[in-house]
PDB file of C-alpha atoms in Angstrom:
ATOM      1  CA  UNK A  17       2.836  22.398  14.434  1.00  0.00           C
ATOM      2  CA  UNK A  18       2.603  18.748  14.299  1.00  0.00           C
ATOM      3  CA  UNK A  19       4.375  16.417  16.581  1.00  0.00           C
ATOM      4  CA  UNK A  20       4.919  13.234  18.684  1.00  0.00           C
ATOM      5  CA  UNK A  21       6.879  12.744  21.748  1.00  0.00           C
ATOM      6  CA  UNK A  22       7.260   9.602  23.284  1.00  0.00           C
ATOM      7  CA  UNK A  23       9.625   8.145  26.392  1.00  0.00           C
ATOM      8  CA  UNK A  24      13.087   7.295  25.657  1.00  0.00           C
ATOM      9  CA  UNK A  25      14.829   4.064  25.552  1.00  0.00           C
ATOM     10  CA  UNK A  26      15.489   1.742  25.551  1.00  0.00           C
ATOM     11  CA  UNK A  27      12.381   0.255  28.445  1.00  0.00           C
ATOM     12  CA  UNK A  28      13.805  -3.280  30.173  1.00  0.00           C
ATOM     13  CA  UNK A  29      11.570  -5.276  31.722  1.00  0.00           C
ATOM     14  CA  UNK A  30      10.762  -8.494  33.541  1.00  0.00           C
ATOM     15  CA  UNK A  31       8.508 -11.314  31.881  1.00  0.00           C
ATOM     16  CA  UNK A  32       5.083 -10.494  33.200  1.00  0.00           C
ATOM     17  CA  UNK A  33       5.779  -6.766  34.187  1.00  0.00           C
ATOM     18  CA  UNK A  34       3.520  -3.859  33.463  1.00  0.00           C
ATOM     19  CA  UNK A  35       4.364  -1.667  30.760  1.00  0.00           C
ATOM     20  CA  UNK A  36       3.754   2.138  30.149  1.00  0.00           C
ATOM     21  CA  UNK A  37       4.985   3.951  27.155  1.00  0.00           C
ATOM     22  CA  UNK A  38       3.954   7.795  27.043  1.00  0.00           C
ATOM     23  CA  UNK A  39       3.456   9.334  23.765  1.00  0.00           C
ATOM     24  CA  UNK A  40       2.494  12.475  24.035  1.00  0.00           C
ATOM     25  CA  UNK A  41       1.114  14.672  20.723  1.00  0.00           C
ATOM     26  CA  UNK A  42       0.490  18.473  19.678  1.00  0.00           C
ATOM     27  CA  UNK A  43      -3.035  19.195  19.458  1.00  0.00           C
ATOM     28  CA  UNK A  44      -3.575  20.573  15.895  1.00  0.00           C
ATOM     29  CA  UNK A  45      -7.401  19.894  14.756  1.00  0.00           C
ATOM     30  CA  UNK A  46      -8.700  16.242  14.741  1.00  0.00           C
ATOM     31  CA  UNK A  47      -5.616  13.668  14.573  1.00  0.00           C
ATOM     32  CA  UNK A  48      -6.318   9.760  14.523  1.00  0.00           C
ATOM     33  CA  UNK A  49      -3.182   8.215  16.643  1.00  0.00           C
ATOM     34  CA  UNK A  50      -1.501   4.961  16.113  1.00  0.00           C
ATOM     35  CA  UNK A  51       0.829   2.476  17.885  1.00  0.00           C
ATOM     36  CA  UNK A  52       3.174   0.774  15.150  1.00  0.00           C
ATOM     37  CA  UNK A  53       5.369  -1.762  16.516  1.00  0.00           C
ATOM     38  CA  UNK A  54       8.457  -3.037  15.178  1.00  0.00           C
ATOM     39  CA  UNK A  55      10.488  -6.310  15.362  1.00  0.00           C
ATOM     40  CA  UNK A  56      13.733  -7.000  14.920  1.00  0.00           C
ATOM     41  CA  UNK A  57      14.604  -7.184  11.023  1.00  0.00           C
ATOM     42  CA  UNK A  58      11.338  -6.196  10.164  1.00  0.00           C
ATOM     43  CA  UNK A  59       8.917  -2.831   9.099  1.00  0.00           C
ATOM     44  CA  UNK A  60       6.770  -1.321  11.262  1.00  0.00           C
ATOM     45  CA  UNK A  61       3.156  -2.828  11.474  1.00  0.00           C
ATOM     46  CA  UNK A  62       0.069  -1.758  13.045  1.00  0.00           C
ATOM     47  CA  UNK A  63      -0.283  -2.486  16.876  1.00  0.00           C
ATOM     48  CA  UNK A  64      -3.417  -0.218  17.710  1.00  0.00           C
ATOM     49  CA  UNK A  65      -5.554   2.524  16.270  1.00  0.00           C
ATOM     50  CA  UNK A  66      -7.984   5.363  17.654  1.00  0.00           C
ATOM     51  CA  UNK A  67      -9.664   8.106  15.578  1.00  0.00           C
ATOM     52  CA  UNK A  68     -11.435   9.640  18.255  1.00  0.00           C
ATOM     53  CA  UNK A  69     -11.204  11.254  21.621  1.00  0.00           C
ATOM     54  CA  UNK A  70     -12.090   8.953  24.926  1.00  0.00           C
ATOM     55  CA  UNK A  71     -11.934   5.960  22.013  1.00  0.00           C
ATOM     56  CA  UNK A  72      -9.398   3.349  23.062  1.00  0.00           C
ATOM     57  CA  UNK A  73      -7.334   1.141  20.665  1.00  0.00           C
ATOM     58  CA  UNK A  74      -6.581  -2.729  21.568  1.00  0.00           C
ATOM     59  CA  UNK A  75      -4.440  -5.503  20.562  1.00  0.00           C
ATOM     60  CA  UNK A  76      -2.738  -8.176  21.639  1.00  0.00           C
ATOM     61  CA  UNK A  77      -3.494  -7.425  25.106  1.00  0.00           C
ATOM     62  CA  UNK A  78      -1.766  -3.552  24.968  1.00  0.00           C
ATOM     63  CA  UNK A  79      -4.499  -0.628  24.689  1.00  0.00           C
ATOM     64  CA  UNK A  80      -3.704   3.002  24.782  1.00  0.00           C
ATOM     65  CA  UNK A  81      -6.877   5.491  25.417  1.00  0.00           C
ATOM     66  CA  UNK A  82      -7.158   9.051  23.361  1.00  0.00           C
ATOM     67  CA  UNK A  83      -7.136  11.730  25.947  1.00  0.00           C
ATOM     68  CA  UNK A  84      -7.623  15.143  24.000  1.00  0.00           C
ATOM     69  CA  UNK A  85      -7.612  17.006  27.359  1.00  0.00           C
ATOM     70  CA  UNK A  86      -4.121  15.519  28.141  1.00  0.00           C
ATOM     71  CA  UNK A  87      -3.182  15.374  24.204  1.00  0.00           C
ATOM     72  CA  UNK A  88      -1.746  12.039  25.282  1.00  0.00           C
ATOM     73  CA  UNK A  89      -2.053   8.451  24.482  1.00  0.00           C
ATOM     74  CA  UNK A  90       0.168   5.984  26.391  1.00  0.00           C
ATOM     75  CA  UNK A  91       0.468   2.231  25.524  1.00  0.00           C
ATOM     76  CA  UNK A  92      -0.145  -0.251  28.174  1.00  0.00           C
ATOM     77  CA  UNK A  93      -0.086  -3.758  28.616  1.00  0.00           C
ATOM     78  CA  UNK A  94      -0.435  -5.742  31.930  1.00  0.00           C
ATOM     79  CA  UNK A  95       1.908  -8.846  31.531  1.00  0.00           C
ATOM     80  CA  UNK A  96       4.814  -8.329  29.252  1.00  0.00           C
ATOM     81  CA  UNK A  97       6.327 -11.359  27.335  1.00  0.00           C
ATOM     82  CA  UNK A  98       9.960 -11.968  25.986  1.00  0.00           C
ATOM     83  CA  UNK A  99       8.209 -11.703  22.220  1.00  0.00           C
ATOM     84  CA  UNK A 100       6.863  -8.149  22.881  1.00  0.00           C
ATOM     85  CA  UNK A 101      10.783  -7.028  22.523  1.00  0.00           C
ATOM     86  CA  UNK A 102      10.140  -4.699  19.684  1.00  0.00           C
ATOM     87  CA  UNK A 103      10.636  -1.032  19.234  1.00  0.00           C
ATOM     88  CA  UNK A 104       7.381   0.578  19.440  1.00  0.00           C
ATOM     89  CA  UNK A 105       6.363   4.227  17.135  1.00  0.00           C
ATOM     90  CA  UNK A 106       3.556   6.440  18.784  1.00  0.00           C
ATOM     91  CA  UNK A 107       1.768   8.603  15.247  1.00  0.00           C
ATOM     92  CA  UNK A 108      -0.791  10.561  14.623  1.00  0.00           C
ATOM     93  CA  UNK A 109      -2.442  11.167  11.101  1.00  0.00           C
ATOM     94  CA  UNK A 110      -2.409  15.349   9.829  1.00  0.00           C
ATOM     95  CA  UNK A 111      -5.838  16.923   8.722  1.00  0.00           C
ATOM     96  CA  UNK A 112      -5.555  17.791   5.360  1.00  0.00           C
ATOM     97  CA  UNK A 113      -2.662  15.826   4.117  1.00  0.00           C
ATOM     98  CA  UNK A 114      -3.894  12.380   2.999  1.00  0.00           C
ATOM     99  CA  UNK A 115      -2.509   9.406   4.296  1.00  0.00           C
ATOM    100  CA  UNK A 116       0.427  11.332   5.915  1.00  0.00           C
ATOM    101  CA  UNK A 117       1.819  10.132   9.586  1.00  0.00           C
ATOM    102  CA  UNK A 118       4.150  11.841  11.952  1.00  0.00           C
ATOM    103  CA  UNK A 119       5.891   9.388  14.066  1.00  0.00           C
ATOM    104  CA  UNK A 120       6.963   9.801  17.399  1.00  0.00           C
ATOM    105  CA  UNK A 121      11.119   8.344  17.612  1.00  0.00           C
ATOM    106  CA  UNK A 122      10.462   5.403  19.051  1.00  0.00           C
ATOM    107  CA  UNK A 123      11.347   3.411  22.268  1.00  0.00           C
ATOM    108  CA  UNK A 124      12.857   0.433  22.494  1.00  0.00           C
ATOM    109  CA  UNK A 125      11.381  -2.529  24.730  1.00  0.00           C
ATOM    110  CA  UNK A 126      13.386  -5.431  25.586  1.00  0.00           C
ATOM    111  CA  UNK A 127      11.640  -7.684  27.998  1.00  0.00           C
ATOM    112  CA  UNK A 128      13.761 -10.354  29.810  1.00  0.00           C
ATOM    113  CA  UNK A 129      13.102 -13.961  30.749  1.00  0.00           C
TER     114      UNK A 129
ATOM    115  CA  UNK B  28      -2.666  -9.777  -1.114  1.00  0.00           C
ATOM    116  CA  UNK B  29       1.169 -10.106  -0.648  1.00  0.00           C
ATOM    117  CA  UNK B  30       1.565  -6.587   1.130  1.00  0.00           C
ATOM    118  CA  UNK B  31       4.318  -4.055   0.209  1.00  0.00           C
ATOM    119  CA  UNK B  32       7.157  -5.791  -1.711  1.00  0.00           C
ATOM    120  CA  UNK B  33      10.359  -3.778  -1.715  1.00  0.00           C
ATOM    121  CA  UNK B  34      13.665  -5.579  -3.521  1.00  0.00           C
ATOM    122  CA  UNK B  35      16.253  -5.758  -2.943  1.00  0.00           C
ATOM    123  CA  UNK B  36      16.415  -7.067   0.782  1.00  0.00           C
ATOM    124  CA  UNK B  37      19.949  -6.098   1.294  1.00  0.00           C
ATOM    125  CA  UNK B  38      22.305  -3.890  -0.928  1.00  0.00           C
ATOM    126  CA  UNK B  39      25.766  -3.631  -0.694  1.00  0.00           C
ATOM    127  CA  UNK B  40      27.752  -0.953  -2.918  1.00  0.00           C
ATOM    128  CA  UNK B  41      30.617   1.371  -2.993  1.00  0.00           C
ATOM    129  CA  UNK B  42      30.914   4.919  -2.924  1.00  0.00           C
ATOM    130  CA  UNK B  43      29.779   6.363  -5.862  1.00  0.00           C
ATOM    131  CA  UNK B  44      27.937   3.876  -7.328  1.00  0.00           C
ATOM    132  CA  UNK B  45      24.654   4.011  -8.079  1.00  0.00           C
ATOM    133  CA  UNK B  46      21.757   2.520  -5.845  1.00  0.00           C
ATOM    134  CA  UNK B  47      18.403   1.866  -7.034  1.00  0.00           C
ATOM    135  CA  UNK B  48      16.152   0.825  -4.253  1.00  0.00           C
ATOM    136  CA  UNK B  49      12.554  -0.641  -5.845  1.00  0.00           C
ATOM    137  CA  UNK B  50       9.059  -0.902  -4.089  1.00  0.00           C
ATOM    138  CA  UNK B  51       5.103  -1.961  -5.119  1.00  0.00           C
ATOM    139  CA  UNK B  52       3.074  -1.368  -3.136  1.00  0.00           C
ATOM    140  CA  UNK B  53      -0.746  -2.734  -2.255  1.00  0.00           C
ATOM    141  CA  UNK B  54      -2.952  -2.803  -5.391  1.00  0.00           C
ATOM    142  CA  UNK B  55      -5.734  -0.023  -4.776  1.00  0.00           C
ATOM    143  CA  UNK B  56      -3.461   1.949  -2.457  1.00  0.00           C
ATOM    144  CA  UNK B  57      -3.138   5.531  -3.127  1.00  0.00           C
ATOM    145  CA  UNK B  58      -0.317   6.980  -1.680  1.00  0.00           C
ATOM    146  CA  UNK B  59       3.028   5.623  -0.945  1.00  0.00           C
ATOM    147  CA  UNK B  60       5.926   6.421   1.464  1.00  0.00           C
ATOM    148  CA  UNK B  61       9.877   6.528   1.141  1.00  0.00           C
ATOM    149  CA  UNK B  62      11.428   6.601   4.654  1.00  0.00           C
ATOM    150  CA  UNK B  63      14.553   6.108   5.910  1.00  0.00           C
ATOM    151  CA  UNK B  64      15.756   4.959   9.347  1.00  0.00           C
ATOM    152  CA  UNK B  65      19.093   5.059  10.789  1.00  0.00           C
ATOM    153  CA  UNK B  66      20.078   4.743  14.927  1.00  0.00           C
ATOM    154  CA  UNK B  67      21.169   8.108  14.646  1.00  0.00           C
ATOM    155  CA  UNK B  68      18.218   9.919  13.126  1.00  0.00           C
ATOM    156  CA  UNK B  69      15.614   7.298  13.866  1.00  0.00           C
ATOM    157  CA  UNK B  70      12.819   7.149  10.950  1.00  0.00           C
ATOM    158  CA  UNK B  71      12.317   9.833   8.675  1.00  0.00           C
ATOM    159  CA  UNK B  72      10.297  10.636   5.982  1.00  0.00           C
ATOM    160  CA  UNK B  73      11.702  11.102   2.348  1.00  0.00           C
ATOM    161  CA  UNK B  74       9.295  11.653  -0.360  1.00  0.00           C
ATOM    162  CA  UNK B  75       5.809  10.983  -0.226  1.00  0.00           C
ATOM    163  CA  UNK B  76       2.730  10.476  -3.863  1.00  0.00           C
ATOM    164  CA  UNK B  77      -0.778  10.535  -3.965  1.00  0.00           C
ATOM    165  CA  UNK B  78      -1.868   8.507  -7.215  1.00  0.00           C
ATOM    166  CA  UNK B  79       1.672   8.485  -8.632  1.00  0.00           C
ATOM    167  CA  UNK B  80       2.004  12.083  -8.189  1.00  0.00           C
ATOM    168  CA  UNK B  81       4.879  13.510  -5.758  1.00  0.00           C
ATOM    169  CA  UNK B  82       3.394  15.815  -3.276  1.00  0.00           C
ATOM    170  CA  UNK B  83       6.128  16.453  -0.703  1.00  0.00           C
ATOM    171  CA  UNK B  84       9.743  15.720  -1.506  1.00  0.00           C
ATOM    172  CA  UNK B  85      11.266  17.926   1.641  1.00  0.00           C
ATOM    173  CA  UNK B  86      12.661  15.292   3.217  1.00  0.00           C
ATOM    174  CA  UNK B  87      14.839  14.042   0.469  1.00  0.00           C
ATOM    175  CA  UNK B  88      18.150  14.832   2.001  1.00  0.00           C
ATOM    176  CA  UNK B  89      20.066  16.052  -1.091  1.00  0.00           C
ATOM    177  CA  UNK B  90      20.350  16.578  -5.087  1.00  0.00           C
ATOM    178  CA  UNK B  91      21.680  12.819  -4.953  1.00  0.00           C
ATOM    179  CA  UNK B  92      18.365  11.134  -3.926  1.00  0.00           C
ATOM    180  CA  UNK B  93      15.123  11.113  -6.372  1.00  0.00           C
ATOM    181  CA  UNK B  94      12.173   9.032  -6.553  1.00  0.00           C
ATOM    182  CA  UNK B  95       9.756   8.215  -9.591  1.00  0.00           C
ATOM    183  CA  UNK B  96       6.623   6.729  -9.230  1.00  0.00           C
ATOM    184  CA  UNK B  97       5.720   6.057 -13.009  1.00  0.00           C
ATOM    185  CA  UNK B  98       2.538   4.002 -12.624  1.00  0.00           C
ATOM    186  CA  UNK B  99       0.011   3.014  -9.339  1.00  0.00           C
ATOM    187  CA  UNK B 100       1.997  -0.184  -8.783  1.00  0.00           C
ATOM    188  CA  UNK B 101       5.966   0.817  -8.843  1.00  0.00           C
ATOM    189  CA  UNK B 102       7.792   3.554  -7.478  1.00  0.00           C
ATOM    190  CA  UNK B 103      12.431   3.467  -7.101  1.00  0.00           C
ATOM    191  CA  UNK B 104      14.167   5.517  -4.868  1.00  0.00           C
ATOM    192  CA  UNK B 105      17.046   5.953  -6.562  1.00  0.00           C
ATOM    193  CA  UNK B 106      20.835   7.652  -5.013  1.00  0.00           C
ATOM    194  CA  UNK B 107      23.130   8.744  -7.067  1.00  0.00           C
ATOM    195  CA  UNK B 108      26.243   8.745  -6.523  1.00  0.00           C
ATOM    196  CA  UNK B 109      25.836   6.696  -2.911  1.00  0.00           C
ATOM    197  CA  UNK B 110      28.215   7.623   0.086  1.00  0.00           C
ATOM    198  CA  UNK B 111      28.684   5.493   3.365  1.00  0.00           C
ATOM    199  CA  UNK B 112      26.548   7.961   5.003  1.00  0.00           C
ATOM    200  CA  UNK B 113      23.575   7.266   3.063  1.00  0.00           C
ATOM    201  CA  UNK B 114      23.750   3.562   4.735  1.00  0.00           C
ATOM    202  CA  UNK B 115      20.325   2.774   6.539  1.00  0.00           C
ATOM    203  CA  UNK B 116      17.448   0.603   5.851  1.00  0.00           C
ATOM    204  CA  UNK B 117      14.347   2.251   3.557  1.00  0.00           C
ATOM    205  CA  UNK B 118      11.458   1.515   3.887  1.00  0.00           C
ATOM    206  CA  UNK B 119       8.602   1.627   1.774  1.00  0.00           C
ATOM    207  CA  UNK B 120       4.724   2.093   2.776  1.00  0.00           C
ATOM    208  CA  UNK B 121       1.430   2.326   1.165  1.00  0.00           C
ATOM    209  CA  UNK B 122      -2.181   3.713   2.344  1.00  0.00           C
ATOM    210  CA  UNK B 123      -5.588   3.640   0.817  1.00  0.00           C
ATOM    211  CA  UNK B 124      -7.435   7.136   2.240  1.00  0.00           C
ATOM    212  CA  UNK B 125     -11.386   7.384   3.125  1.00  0.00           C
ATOM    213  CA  UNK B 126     -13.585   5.879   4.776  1.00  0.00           C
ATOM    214  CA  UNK B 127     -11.532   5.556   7.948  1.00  0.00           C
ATOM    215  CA  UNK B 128      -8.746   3.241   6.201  1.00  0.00           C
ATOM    216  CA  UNK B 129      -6.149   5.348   7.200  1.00  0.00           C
ATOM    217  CA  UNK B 130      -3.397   2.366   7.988  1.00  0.00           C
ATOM    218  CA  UNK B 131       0.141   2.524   6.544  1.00  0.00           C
ATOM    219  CA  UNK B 132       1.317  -0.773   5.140  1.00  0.00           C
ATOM    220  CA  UNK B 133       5.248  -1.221   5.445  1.00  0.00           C
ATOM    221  CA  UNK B 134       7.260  -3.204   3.294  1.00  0.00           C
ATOM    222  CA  UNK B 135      10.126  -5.194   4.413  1.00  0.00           C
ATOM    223  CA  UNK B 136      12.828  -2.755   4.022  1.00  0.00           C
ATOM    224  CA  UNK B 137      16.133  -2.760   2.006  1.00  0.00           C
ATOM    225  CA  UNK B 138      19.247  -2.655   4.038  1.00  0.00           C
ATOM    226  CA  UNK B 139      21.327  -0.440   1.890  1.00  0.00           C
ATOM    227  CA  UNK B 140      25.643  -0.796   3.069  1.00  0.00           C
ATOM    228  CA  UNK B 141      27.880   1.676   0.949  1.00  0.00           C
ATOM    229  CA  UNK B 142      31.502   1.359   1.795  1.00  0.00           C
TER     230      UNK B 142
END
């Protein structure tokens, strides 16, 4: 089937600390995967895209890579700030059924001072 | 473009009542998205159209919730009657499909609180 697993909350870090947040997804055909971030009060917007494998999404200084041989793709950023606090949503598109995501249940990231 | 515009922001009713949640979404979009999210559940997916047209309703919860989408740029959500359990936020996305634009725009959400 079609699915998204990412690490549980919530992630608390330092200012300035290196982030990881796996997202792992089930490898049915040809998915494009997403990081959406959310911030407090708000609806989810776009962090990062990739459609492809080996392509790798950036923004805002996070990337994540498309690794079809590990069906994974983590989000990383080097130096955290207190304004990346945000709960962050891991997706991946389905073949076949339009504009359709499947989201991942998202981790929370608080990042303190 | 002004992006997704969902009203109202915040809804506060009692049980029973009816609750009409409202949503327009980006002109030249082609499908749009009812989800719900709640701390329990996290974010799930309602009811979903593709030009106006309702393609997958399995994740409307129950009998009480339906959705309408009468023309490309207005779609309700609409519970009926409400119970507290049915308190979340909805959201409200849009997507125009090919040629690789395949990003979901969210609206701001409407808290919904049913006592």
């Amino acid at each position: 089937g079609n699915s998204v697993t990412q690490m549980e909350g919530p992630v608390t870090l330092s200012e300035e600390a290196f982030l990881t947040i796996n997202c792992t997804y089930t490898a049915t055909g040809y998915p494009s995967l997403f990081w959406y971030v959310q911030y407090p009060g708000e609806g989810l917007q776009l962090l990062l895209k990739a459609t492809k494998a080996d392509d790798k999404g950036s923004n805002k200084g996070f990337e994540a890579t498309y690794r079809k041989e590990t069906t994974s793709f983590h989000l990383e950023k080097g130096s955290v700030q207190v304004s990346d606090s945000a709960v962050y949503f891991c997706a991946r598109s389905i073949y076949n059924q339009g504009g359709k995501l499947i989201f991942g249940q998202g981790t929370e990231l608080s990042v303190k001072p | 473009d002004a992006g997704v515009i969902q009203s109202p922001r915040h809804e506060v009713t009692e049980m029973g009542q009816e609750v009409t949640l409202r949503c327009k979404p980006i002109s030249g979009h082609d499908y749009l998205f009812w989800y719900r999210q709640t701390m329990m559940r996290g974010l799930e997916l309602l009811i979903y159209f593709n030009n106006n047209v309702p393609i997958d309703d399995s994740g409307m919860p129950e009998d009480r919730f339906s959705a309408k989408m009468p023309n490309a740029s207005f779609s309700t959500l609409k519970i009926q009657p409400s119970e507290p359990r049915d308190s979340a936020v909805y959201f409200c996305a849009s997507i125009m499909t090919g040629a690789g634009k395949d990003e979901q725009f969210f609206g701001p959400g409407t808290r919904l609180t049913v006592l």
